[in-house]
Short mmCIF file of N, CA, C and O in Angstrom, two decimals:
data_model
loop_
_atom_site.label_atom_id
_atom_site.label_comp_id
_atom_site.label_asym_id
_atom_site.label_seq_id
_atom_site.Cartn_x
_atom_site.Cartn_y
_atom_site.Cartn_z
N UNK A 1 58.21 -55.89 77.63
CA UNK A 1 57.12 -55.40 76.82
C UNK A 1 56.21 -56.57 76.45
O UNK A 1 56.64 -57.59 75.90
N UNK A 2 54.96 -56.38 76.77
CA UNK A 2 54.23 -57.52 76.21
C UNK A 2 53.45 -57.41 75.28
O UNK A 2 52.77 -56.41 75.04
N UNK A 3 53.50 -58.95 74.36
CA UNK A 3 53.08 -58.78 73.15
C UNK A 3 52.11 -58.18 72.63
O UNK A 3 51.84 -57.15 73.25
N UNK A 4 51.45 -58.38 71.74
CA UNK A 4 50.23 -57.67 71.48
C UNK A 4 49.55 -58.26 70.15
O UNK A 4 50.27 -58.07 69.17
N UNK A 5 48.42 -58.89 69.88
CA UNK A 5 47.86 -60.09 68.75
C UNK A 5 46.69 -58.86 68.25
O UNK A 5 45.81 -58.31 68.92
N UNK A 6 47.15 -58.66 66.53
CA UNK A 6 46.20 -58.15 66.11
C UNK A 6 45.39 -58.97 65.22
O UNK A 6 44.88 -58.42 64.24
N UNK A 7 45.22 -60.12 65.41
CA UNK A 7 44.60 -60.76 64.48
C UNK A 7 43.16 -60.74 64.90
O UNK A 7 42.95 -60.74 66.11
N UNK A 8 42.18 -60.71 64.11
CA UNK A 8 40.68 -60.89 64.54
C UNK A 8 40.34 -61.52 65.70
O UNK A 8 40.10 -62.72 65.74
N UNK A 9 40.30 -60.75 66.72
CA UNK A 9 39.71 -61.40 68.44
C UNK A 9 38.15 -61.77 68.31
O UNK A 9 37.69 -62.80 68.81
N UNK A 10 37.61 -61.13 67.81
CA UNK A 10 36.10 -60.97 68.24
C UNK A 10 36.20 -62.61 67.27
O UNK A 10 35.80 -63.55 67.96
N UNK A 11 36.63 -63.00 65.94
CA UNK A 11 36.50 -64.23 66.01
C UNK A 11 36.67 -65.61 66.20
O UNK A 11 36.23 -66.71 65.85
N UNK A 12 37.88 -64.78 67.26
CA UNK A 12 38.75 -65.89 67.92
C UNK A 12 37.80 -65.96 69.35
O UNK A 12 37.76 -67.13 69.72
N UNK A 13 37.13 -65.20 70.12
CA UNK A 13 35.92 -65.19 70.90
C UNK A 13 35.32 -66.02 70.36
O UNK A 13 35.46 -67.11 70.93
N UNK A 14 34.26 -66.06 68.94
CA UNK A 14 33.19 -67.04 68.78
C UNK A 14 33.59 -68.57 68.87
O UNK A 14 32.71 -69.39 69.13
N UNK A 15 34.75 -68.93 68.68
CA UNK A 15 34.87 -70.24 68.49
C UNK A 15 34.78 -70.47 69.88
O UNK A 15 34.60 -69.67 70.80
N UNK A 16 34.99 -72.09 69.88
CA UNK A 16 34.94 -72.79 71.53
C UNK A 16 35.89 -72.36 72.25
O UNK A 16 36.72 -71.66 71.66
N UNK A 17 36.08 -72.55 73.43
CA UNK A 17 37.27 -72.18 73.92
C UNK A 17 38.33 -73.06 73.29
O UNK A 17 39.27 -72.42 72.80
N UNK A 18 38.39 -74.23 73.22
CA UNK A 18 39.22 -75.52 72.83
C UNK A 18 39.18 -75.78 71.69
O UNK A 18 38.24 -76.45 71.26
N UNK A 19 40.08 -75.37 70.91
CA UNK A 19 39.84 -75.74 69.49
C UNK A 19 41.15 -76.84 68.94
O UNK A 19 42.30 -76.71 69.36
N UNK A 20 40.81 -77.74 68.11
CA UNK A 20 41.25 -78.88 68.05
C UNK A 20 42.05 -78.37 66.69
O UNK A 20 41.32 -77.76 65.91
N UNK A 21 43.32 -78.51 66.33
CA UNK A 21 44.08 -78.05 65.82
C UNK A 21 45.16 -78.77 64.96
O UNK A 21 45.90 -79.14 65.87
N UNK A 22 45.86 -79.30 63.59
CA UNK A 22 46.87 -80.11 63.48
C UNK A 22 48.35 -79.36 63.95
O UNK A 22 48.23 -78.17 64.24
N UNK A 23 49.52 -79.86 64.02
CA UNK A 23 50.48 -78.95 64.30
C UNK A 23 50.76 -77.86 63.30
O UNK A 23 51.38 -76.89 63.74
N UNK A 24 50.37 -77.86 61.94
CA UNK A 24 50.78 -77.23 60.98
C UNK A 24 49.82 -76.02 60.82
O UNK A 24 50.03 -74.92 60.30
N UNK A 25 48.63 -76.54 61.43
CA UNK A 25 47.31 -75.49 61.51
C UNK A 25 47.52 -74.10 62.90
O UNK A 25 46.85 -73.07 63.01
N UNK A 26 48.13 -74.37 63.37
CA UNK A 26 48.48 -73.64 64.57
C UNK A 26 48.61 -72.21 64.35
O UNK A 26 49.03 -71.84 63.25
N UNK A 27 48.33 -71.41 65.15
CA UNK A 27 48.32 -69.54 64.67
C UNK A 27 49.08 -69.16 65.73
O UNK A 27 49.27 -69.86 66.72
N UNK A 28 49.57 -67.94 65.55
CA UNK A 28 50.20 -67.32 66.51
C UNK A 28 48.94 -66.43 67.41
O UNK A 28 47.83 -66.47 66.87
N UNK A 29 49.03 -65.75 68.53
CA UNK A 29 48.14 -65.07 69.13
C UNK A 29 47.41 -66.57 70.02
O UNK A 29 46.55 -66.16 70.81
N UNK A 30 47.52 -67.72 70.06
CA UNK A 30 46.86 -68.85 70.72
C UNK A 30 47.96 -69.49 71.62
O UNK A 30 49.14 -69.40 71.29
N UNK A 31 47.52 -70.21 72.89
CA UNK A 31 48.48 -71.24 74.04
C UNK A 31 48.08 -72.52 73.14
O UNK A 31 47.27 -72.69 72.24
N UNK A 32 48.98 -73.32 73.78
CA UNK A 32 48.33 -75.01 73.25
C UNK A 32 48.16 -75.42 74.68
O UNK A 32 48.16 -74.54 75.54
N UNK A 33 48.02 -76.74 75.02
CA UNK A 33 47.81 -77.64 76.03
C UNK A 33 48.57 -78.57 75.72
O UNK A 33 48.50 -79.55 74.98
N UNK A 34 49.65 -77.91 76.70
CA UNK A 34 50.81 -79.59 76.39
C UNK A 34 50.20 -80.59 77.11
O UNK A 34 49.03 -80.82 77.41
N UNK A 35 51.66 -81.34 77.41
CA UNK A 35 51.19 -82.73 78.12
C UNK A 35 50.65 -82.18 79.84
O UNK A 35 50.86 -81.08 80.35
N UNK A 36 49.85 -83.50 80.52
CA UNK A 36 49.57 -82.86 81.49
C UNK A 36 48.67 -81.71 81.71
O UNK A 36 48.60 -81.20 82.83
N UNK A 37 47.89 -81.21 80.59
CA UNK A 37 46.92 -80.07 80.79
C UNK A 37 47.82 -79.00 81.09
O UNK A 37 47.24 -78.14 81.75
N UNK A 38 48.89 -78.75 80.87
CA UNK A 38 49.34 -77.49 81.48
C UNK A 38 49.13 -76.51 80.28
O UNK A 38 48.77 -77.26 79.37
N UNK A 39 49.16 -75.41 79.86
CA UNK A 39 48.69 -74.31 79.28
C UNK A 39 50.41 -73.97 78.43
O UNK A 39 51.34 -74.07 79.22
N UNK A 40 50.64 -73.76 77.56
CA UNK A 40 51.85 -73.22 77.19
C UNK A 40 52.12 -71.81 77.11
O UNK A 40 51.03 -71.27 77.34
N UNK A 41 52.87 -71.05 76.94
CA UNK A 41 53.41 -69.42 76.91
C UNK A 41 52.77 -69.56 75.18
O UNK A 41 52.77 -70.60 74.53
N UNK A 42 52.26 -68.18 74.70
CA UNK A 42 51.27 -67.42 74.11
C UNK A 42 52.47 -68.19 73.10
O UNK A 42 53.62 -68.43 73.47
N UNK A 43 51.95 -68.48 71.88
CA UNK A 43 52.62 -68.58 70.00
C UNK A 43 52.61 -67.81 69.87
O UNK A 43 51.55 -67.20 70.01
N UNK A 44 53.99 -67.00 69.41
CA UNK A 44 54.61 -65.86 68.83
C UNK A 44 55.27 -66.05 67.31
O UNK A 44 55.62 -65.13 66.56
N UNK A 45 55.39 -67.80 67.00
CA UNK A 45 55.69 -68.01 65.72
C UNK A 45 55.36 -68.84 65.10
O UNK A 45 55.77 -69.81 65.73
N UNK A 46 54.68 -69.33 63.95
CA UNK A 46 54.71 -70.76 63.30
C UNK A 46 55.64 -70.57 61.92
O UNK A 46 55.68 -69.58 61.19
N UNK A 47 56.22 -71.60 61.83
CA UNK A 47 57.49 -71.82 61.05
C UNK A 47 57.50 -73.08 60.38
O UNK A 47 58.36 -73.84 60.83
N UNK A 48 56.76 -73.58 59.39
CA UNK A 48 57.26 -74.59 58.26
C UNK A 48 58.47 -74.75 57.90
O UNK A 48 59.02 -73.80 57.35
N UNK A 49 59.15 -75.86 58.09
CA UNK A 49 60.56 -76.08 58.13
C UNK A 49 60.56 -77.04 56.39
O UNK A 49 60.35 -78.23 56.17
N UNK A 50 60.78 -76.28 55.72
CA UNK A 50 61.04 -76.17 53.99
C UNK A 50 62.49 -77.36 53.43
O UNK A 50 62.62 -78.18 52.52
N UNK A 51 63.38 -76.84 54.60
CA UNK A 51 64.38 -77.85 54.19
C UNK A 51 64.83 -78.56 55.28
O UNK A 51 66.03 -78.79 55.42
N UNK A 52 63.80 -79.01 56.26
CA UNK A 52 63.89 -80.37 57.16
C UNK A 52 64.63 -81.51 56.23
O UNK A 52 64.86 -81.47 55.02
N UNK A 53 64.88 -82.32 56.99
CA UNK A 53 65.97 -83.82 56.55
C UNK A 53 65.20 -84.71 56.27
O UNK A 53 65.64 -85.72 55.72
N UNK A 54 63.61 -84.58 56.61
CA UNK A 54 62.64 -85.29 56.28
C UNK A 54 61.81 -84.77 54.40
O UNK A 54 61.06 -85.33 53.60
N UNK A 55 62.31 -83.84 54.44
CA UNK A 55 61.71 -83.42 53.49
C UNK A 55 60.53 -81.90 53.75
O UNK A 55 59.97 -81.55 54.78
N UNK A 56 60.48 -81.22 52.27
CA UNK A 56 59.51 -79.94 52.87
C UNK A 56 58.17 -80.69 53.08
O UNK A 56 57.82 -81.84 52.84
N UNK A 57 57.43 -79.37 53.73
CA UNK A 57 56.18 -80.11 54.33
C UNK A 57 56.04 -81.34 55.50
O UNK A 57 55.00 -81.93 55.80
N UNK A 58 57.22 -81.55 55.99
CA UNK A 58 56.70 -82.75 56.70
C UNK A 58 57.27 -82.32 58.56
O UNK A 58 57.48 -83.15 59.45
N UNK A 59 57.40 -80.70 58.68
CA UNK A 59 57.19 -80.01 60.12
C UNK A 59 57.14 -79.19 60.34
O UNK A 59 56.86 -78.58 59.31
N UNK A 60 57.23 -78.46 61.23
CA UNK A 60 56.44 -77.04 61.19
C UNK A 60 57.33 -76.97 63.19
O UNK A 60 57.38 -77.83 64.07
N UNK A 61 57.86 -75.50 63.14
CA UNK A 61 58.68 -75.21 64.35
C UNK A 61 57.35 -73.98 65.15
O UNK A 61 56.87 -73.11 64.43
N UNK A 62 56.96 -74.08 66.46
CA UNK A 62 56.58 -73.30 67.15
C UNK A 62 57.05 -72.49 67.83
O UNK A 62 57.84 -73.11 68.53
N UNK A 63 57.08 -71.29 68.13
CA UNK A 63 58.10 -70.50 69.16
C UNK A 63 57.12 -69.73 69.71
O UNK A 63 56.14 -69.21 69.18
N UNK A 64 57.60 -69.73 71.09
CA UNK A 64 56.70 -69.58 71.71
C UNK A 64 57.35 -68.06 72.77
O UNK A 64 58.52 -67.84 73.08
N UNK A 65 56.07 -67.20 73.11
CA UNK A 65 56.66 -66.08 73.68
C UNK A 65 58.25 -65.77 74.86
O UNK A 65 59.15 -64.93 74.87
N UNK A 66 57.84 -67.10 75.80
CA UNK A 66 59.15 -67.16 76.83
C UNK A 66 60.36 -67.63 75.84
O UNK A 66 61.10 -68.36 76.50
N UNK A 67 60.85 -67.48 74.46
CA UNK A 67 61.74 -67.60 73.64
C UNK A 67 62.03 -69.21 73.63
O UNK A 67 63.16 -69.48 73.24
N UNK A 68 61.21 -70.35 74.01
CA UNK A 68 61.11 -71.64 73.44
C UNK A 68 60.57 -72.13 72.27
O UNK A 68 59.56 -71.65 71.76
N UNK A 69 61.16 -73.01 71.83
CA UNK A 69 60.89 -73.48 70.44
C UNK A 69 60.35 -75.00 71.07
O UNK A 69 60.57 -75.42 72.20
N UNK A 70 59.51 -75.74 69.87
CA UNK A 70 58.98 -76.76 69.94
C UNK A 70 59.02 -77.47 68.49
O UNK A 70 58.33 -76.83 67.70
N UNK A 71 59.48 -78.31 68.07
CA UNK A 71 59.64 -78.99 66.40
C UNK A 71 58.45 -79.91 66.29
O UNK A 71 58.64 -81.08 66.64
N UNK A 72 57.45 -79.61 65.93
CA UNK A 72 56.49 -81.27 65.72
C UNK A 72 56.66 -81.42 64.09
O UNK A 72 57.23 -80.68 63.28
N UNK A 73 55.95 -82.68 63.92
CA UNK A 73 55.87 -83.23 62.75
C UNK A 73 54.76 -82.50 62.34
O UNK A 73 54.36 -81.54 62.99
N UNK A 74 54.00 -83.04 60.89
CA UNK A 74 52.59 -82.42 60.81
C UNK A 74 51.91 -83.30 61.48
O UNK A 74 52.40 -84.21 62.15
N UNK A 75 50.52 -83.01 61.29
CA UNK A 75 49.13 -83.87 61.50
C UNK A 75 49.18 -84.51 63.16
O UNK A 75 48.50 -85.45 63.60
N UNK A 76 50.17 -83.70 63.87
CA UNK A 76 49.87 -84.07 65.03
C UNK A 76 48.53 -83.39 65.90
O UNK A 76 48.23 -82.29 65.44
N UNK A 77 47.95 -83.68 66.69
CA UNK A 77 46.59 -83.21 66.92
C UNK A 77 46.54 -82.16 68.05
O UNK A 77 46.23 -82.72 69.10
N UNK A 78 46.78 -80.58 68.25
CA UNK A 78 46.77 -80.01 69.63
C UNK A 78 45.58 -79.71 69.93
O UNK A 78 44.64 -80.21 69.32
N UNK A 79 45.40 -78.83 70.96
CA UNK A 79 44.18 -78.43 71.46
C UNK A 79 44.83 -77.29 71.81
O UNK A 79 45.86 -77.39 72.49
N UNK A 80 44.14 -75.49 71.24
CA UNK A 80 44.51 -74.25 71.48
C UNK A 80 43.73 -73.50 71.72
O UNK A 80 42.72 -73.53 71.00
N UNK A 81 43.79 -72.50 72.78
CA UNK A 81 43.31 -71.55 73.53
C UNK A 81 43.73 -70.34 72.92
O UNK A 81 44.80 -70.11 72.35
N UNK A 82 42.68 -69.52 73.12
CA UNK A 82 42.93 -67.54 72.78
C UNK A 82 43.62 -67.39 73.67
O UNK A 82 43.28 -67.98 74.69
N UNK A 83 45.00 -66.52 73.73
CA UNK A 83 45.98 -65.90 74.53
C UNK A 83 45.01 -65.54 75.87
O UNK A 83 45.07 -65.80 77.07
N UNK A 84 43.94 -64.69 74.87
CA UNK A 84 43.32 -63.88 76.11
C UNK A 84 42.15 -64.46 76.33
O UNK A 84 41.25 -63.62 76.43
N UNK A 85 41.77 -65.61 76.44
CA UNK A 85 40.53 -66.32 77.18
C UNK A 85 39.67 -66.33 77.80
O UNK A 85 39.32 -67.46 78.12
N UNK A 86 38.96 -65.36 78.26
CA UNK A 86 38.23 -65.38 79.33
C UNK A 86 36.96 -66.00 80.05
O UNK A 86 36.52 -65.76 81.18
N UNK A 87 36.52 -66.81 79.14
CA UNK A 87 35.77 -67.78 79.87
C UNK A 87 36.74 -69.03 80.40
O UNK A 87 37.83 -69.34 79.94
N UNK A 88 36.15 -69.53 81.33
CA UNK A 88 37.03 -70.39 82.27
C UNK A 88 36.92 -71.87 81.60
O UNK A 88 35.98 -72.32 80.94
N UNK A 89 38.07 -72.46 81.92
CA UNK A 89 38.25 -73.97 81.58
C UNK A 89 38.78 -74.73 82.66
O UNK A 89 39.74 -74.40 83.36
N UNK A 90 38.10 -75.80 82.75
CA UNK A 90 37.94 -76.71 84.19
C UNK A 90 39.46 -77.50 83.55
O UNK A 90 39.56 -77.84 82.37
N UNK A 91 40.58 -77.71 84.59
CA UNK A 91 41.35 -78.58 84.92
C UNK A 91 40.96 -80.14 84.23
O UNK A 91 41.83 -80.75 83.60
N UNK A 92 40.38 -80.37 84.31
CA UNK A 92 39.23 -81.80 83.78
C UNK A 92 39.12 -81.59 82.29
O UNK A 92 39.16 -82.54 81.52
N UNK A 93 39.02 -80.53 81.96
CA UNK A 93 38.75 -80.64 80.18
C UNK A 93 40.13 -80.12 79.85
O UNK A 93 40.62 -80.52 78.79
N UNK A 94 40.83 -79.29 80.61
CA UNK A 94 42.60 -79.25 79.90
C UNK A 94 42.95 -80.64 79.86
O UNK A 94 43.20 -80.95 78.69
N UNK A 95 43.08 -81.56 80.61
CA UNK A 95 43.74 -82.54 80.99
C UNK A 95 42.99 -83.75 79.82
O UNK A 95 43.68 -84.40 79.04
N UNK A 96 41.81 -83.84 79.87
CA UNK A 96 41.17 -84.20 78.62
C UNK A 96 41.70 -84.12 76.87
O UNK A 96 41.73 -85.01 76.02
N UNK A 97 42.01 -82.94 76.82
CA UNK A 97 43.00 -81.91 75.93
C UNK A 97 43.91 -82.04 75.54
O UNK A 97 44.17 -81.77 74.36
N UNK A 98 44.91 -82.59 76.55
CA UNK A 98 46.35 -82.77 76.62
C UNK A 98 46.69 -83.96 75.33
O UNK A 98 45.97 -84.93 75.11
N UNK A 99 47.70 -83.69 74.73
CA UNK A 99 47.83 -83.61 73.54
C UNK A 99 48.74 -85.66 73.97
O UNK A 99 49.40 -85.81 75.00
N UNK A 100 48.55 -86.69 73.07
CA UNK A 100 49.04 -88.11 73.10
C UNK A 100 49.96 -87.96 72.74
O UNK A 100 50.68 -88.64 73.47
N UNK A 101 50.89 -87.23 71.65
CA UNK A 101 52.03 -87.13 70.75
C UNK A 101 52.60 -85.54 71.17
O UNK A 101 51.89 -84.57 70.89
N UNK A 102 53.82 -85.38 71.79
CA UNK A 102 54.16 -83.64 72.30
C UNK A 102 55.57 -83.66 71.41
O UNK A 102 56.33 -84.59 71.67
N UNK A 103 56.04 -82.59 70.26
CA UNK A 103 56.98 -82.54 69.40
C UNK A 103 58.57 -82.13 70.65
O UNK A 103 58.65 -82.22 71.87
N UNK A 104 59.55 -81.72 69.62
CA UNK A 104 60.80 -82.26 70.65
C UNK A 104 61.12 -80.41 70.88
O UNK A 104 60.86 -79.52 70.06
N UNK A 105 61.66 -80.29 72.03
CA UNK A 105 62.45 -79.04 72.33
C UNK A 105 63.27 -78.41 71.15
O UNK A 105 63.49 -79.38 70.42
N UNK A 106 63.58 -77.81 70.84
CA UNK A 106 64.64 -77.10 69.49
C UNK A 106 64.89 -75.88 69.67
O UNK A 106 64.34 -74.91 70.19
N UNK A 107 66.02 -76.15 69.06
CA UNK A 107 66.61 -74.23 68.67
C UNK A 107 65.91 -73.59 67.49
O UNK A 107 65.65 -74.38 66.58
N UNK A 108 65.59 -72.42 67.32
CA UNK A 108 65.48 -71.87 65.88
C UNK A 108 65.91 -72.57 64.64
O UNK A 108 67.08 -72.62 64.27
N UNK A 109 65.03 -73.06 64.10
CA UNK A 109 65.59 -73.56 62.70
C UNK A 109 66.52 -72.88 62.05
O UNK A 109 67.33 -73.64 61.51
N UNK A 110 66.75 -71.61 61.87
CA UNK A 110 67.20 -70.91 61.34
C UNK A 110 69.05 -70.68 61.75
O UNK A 110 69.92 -70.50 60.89
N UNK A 111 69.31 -70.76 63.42
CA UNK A 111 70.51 -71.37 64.29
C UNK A 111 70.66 -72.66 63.93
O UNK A 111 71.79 -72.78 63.47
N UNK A 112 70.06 -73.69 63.92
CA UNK A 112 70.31 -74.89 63.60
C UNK A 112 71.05 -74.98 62.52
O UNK A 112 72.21 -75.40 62.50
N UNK A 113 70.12 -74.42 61.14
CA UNK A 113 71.12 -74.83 59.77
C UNK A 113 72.12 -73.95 59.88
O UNK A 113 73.05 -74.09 59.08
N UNK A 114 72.17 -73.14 60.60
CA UNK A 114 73.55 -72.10 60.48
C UNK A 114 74.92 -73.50 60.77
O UNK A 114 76.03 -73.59 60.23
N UNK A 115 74.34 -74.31 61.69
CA UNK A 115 75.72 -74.92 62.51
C UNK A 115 75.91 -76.22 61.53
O UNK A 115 76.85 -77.01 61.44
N UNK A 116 74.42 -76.11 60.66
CA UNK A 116 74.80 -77.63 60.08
C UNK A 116 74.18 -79.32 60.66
O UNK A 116 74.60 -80.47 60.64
N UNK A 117 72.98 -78.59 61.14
CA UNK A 117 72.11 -79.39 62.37
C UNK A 117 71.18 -79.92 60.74
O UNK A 117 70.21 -80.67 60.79
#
């Protein structure tokens, strides 16, 4: 079954295609541009991690539709696309895009503290 983003399209249309983003700013219904310009599977979650080991406020967990998670810190800088995009973006400006700092693979925060992670 595939997802379905009811959040305001028509003003997710007006913006640029590329919108410059911190990790904590991130919405669901948007791809990022990992490393390499490659496009990521649609955000299905953003998740502030409250009782990180770093302290609250200082990360935020992404999950992403193909059931991957991603942990960044804050204030890291992405670049995010509308799920549904349809004006075109040149290879040359993804790659442009592609993010200097990419957060680490993870399980659900939520599995994690279960085990004591």
């Amino acid at each position: 079954m595939a997802a379905k983003y009811y959040r305001d399209e028509r003003a997710a249309r007006r913006q640029p295609v590329l919108i410059s983003r911190s990790s904590q700013g991130v919405e669901e219904g948007y791809r990022l541009v990992g490393p390499g310009g490659a496009l990521t599977p649609i955000i299905s979650h953003v998740q502030w991690l409250d009782n990180h080991p770093d302290g609250p406020d200082t990360h935020v967990m992404i999950s992403f539709a193909d059931g991957t998670n991603v942990e960044f810190p804050f204030d890291v800088r992405l670049a995010a696309i509308w799920y549904d995009e349809q004006r075109a973006v040149s290879d040359t400006d993804l790659l442009e895009a592609a993010p200097i700092v990419w957060g680490a693979p993870a399980e659900p925060w939520c599995q994690a503290s279960r085990r004591g992670l």
